Coordinates of N, CA and C in Angstrom, one line a residue:
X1391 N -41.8 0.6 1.6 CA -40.9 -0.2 2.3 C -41.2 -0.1 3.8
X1392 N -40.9 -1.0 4.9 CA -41.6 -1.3 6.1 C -40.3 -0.6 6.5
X1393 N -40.2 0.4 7.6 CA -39.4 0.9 8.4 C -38.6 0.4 8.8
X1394 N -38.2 -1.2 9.3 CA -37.3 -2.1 9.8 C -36.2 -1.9 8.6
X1395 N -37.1 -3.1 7.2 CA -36.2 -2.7 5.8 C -35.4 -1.5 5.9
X1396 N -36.5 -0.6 5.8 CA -35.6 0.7 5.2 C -33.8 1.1 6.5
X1397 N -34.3 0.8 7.4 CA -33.3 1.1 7.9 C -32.1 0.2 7.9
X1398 N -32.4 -1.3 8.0 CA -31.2 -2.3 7.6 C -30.9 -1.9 6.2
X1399 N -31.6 -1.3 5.0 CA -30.8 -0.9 4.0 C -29.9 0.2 3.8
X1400 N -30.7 1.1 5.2 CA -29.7 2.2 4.9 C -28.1 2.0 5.6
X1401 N -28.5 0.8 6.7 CA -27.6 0.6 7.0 C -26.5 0.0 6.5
X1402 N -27.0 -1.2 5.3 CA -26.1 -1.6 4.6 C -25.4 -0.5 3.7
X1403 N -25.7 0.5 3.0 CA -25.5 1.2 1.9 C -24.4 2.2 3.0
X1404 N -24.6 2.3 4.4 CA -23.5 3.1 5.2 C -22.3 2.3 5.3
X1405 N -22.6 1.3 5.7 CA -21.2 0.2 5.9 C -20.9 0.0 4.6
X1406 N -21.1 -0.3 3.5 CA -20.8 -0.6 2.2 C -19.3 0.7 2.2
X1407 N -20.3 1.9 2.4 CA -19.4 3.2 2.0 C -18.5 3.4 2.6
X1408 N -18.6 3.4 4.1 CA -17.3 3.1 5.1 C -16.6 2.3 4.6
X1409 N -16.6 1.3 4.2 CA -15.2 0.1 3.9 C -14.7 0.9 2.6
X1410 N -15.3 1.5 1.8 CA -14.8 2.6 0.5 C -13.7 3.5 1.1
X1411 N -14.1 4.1 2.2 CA -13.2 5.1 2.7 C -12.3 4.9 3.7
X1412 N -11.8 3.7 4.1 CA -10.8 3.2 4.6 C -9.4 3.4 3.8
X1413 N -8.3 4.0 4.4 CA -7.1 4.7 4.1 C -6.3 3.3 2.9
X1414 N -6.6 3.6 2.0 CA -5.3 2.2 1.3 C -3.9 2.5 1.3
X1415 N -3.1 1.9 1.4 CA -1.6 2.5 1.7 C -1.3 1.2 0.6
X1416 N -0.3 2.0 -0.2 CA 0.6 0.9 -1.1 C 2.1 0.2 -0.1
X1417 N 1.8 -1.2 -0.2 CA 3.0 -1.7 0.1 C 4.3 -1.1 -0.2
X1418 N 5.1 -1.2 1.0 CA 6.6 -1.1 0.7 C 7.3 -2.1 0.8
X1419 N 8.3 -2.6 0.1 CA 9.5 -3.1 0.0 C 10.3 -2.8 1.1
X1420 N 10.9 -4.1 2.0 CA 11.9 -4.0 2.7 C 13.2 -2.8 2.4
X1421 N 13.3 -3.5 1.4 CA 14.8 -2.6 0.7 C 13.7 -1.3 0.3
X1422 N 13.0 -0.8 0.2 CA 12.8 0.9 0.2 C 12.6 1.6 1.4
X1423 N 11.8 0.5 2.5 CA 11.9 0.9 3.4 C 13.2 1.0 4.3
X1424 N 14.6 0.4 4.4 CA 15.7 0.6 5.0 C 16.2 2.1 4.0
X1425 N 15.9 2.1 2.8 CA 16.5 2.8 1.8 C 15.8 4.1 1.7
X1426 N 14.6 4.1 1.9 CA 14.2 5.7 2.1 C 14.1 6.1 3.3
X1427 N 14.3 5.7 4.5 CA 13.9 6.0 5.5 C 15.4 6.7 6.3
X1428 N 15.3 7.8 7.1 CA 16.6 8.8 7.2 C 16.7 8.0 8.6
X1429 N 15.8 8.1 9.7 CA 16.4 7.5 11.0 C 15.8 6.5 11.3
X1430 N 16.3 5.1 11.8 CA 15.8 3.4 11.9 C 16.2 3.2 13.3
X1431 N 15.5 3.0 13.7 CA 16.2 2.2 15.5 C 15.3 1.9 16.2
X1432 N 15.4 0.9 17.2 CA 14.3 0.3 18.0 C 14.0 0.8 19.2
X1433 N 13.4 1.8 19.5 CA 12.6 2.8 20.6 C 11.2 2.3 21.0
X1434 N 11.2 3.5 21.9 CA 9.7 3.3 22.9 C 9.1 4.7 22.2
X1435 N 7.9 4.8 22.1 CA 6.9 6.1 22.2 C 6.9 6.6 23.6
X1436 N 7.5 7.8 24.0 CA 7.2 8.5 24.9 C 5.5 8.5 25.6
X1437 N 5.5 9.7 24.5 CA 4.0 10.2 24.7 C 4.1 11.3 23.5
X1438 N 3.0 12.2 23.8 CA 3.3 13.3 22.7 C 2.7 15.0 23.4
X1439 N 2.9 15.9 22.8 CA 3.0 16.9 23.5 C 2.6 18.4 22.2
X1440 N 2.1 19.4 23.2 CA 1.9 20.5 21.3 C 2.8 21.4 22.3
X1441 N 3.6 22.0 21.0 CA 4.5 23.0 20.7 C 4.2 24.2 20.2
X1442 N 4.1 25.5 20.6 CA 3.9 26.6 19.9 C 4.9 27.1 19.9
X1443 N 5.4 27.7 18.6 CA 6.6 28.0 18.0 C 6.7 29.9 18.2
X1444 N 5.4 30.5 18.1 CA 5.5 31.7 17.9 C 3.9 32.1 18.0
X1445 N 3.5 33.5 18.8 CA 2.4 33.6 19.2 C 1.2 33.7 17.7
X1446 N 2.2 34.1 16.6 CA 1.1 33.7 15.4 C 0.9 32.6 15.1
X1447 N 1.7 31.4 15.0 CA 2.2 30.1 14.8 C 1.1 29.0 14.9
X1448 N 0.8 28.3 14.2 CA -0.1 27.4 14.4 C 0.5 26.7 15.6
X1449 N -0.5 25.6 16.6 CA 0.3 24.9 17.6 C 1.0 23.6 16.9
X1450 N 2.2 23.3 17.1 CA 2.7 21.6 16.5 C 2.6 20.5 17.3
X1451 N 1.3 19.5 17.2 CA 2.0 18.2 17.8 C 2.9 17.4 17.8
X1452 N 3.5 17.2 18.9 CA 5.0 16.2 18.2 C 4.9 15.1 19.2
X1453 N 5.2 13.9 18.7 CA 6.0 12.8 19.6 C 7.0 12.7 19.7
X1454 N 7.2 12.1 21.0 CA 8.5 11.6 22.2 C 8.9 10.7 21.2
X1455 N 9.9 10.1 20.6 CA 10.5 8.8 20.9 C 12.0 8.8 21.5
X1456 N 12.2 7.5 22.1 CA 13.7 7.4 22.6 C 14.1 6.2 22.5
X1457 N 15.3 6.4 21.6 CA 15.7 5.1 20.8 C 17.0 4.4 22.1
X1458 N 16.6 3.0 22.0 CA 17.7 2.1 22.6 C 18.6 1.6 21.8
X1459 N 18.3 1.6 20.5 CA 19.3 0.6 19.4 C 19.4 1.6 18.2
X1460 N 20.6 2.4 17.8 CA 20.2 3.0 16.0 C 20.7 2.5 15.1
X1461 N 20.0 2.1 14.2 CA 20.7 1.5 12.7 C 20.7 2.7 12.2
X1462 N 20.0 3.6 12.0 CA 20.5 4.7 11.0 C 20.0 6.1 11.1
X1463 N 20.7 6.7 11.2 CA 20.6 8.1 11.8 C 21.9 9.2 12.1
X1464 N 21.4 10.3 12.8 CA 22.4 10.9 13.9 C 23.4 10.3 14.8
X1465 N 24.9 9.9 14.5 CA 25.5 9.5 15.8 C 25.1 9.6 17.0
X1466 N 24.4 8.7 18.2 CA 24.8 9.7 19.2 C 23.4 9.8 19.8
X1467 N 22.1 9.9 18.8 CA 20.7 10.2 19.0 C 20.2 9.5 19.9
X1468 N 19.1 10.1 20.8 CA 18.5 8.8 21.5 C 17.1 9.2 21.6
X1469 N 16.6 10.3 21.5 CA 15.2 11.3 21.4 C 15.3 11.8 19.9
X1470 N 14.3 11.8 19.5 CA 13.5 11.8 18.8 C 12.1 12.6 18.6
X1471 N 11.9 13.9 17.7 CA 10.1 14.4 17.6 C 10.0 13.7 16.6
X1472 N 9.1 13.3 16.6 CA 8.2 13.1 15.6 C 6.4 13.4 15.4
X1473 N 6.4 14.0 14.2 CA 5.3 14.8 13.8 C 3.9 14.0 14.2
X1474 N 2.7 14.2 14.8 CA 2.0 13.5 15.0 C 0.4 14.8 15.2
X1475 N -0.4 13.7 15.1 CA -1.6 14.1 15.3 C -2.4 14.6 16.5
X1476 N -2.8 15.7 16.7 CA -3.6 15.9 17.6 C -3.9 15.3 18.6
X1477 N -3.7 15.3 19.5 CA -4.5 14.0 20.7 C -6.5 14.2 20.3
X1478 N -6.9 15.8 20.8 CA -8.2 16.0 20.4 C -8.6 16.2 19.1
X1479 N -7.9 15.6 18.3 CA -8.1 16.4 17.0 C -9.2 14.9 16.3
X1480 N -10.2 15.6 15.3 CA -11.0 14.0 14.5 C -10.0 13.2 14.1
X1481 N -10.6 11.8 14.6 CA -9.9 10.8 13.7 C -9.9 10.7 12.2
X1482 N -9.3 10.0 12.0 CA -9.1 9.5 10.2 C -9.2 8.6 10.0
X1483 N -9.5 7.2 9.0 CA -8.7 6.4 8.9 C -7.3 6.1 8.3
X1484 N -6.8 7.6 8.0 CA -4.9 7.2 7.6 C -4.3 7.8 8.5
X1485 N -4.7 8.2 10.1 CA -4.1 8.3 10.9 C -3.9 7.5 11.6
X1486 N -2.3 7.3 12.0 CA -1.3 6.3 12.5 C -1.4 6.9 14.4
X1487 N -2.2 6.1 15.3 CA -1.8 6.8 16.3 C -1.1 5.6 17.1
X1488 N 0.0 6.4 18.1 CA 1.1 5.5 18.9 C 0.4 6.0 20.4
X1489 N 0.6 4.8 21.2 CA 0.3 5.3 22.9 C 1.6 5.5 23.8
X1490 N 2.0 5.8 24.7 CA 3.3 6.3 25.2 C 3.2 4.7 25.7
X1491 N 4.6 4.1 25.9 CA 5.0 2.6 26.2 C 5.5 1.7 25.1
X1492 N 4.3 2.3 23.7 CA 4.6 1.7 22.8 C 6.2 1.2 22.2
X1493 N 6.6 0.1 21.8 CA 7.7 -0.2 21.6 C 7.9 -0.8 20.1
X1494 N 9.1 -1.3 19.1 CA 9.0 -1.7 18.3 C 10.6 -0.8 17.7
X1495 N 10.1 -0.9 16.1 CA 11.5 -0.8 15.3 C 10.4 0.3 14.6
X1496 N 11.3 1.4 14.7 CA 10.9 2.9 13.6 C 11.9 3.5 12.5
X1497 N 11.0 3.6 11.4 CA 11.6 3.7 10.1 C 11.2 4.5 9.7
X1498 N 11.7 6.2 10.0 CA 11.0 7.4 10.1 C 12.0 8.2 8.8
X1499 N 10.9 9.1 8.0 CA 11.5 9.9 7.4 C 11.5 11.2 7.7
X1500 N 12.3 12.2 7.7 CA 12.6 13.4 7.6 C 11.4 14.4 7.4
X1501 N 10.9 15.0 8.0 CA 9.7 15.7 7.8 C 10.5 17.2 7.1
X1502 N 9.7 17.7 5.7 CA 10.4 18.0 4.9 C 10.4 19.7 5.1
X1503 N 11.6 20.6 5.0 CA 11.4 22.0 5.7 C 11.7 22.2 7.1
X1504 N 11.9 20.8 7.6 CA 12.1 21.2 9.0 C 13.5 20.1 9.8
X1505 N 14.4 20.7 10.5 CA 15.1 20.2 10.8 C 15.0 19.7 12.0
X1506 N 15.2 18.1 11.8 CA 15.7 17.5 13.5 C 14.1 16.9 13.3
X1507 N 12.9 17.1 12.4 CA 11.8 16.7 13.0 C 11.5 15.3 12.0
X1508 N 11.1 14.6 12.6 CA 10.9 13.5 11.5 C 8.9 13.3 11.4
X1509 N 8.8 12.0 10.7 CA 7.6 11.4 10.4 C 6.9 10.4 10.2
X1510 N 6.5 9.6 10.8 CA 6.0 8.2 10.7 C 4.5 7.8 9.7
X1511 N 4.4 7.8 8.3 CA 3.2 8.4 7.5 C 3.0 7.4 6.8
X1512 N 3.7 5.6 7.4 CA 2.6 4.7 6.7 C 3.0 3.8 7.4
X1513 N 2.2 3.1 7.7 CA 1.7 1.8 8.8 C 3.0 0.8 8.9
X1514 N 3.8 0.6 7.4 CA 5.4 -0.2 7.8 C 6.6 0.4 8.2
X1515 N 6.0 1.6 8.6 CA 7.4 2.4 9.4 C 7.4 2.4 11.1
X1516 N 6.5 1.6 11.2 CA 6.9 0.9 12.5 C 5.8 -0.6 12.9
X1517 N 7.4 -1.1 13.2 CA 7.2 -2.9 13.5 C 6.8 -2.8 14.7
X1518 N 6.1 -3.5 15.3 CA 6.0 -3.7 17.0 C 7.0 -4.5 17.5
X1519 N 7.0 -4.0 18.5 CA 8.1 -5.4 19.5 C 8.0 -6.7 19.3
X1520 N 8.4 -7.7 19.3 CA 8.4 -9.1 19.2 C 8.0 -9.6 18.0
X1521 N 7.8 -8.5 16.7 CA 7.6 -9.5 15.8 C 8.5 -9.2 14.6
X1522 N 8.7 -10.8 14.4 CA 9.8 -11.2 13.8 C 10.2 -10.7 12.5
X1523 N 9.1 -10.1 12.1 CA 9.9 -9.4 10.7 C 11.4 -8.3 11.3
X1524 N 11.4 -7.6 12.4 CA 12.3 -7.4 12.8 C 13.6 -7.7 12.7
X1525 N 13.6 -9.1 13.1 CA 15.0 -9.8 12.4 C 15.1 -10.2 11.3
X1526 N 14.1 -10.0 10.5 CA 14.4 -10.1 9.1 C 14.9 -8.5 8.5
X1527 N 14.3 -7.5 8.9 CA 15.2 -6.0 8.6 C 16.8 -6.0 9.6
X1528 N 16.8 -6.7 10.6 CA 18.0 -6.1 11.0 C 18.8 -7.0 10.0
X1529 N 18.7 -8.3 9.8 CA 19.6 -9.1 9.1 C 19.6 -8.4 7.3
X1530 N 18.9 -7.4 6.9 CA 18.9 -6.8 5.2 C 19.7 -5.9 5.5
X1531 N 19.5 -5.1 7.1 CA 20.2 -3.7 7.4 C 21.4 -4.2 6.7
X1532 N 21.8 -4.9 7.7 CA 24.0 -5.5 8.1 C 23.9 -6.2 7.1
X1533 N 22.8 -6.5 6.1 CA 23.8 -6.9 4.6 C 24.1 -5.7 3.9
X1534 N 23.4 -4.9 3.9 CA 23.3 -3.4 3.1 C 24.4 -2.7 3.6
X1535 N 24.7 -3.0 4.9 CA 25.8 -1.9 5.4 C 26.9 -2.6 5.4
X1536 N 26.8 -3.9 5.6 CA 27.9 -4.4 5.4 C 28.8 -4.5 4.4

């Protein structure tokens, strides 16, 4: 095989395999997502920050958020950690990353063992700003609650 070939094959047989290892996430349901999810409200991403808890302690990265609207949560809440990935750390493809500014509607669950910290761990637990599935969750919220 002529060295051009062989390399456009190997290249095909790489990209083939890469699209194999792209993160699949199973759809959620509106109603599971209002329904499993512990805190909902429409915030900004701060930024994010690592935490050491204790000098044996692994380091924790966490995110800022700070909510302007809560459908559901803490009375009162307006900050928010949420568990997040390394700034330096390898990427993945099932890693969710946020940039500080970011805005939208978050539908965060309870990170489990730990209090006050939550988790953002599939791509429909946060809507972006301006798009309108938005007011189709707030209008299922206030029927649910209502």
């Amino acid at each position: 095989m002529k060295p051009g070939l062989r390399r456009r094959a190997l290249l095909g047989v790489v990209a083939a395999a890469s699209s194999q290892a792209r993160a699949m996430w199973a759809p959620l349901s509106d109603a599971e997502l209002l329904r499993d999810s512990d805190l909902i409200g429409l915030g900004m991403w701060l930024g994010q920050t690592q935490l050491q808890t204790g000098p044996q302690a692994a380091p924790l990265d966490l995110g800022v958020l700070q909510f302007s609207e809560l459908w559901k949560g803490p009375l009162g809440l307006r900050l928010a950690l949420v568990r997040s990935r390394a700034a330096q750390a390898p990427r993945s493809s099932s890693d969710l990353v946020f940039q500080p500014g970011q805005q939208g509607l978050w539908l965060l669950r309870l990170e489990p063992g730990a209090q006050g910290l939550y988790r953002c761990e599939h791509p429909q637990r946060f809507v972006p700003a301006g798009d309108a599935h938005i007011e189709v969750l707030r209008r299922l919220w206030k029927n649910q609650a209502g």
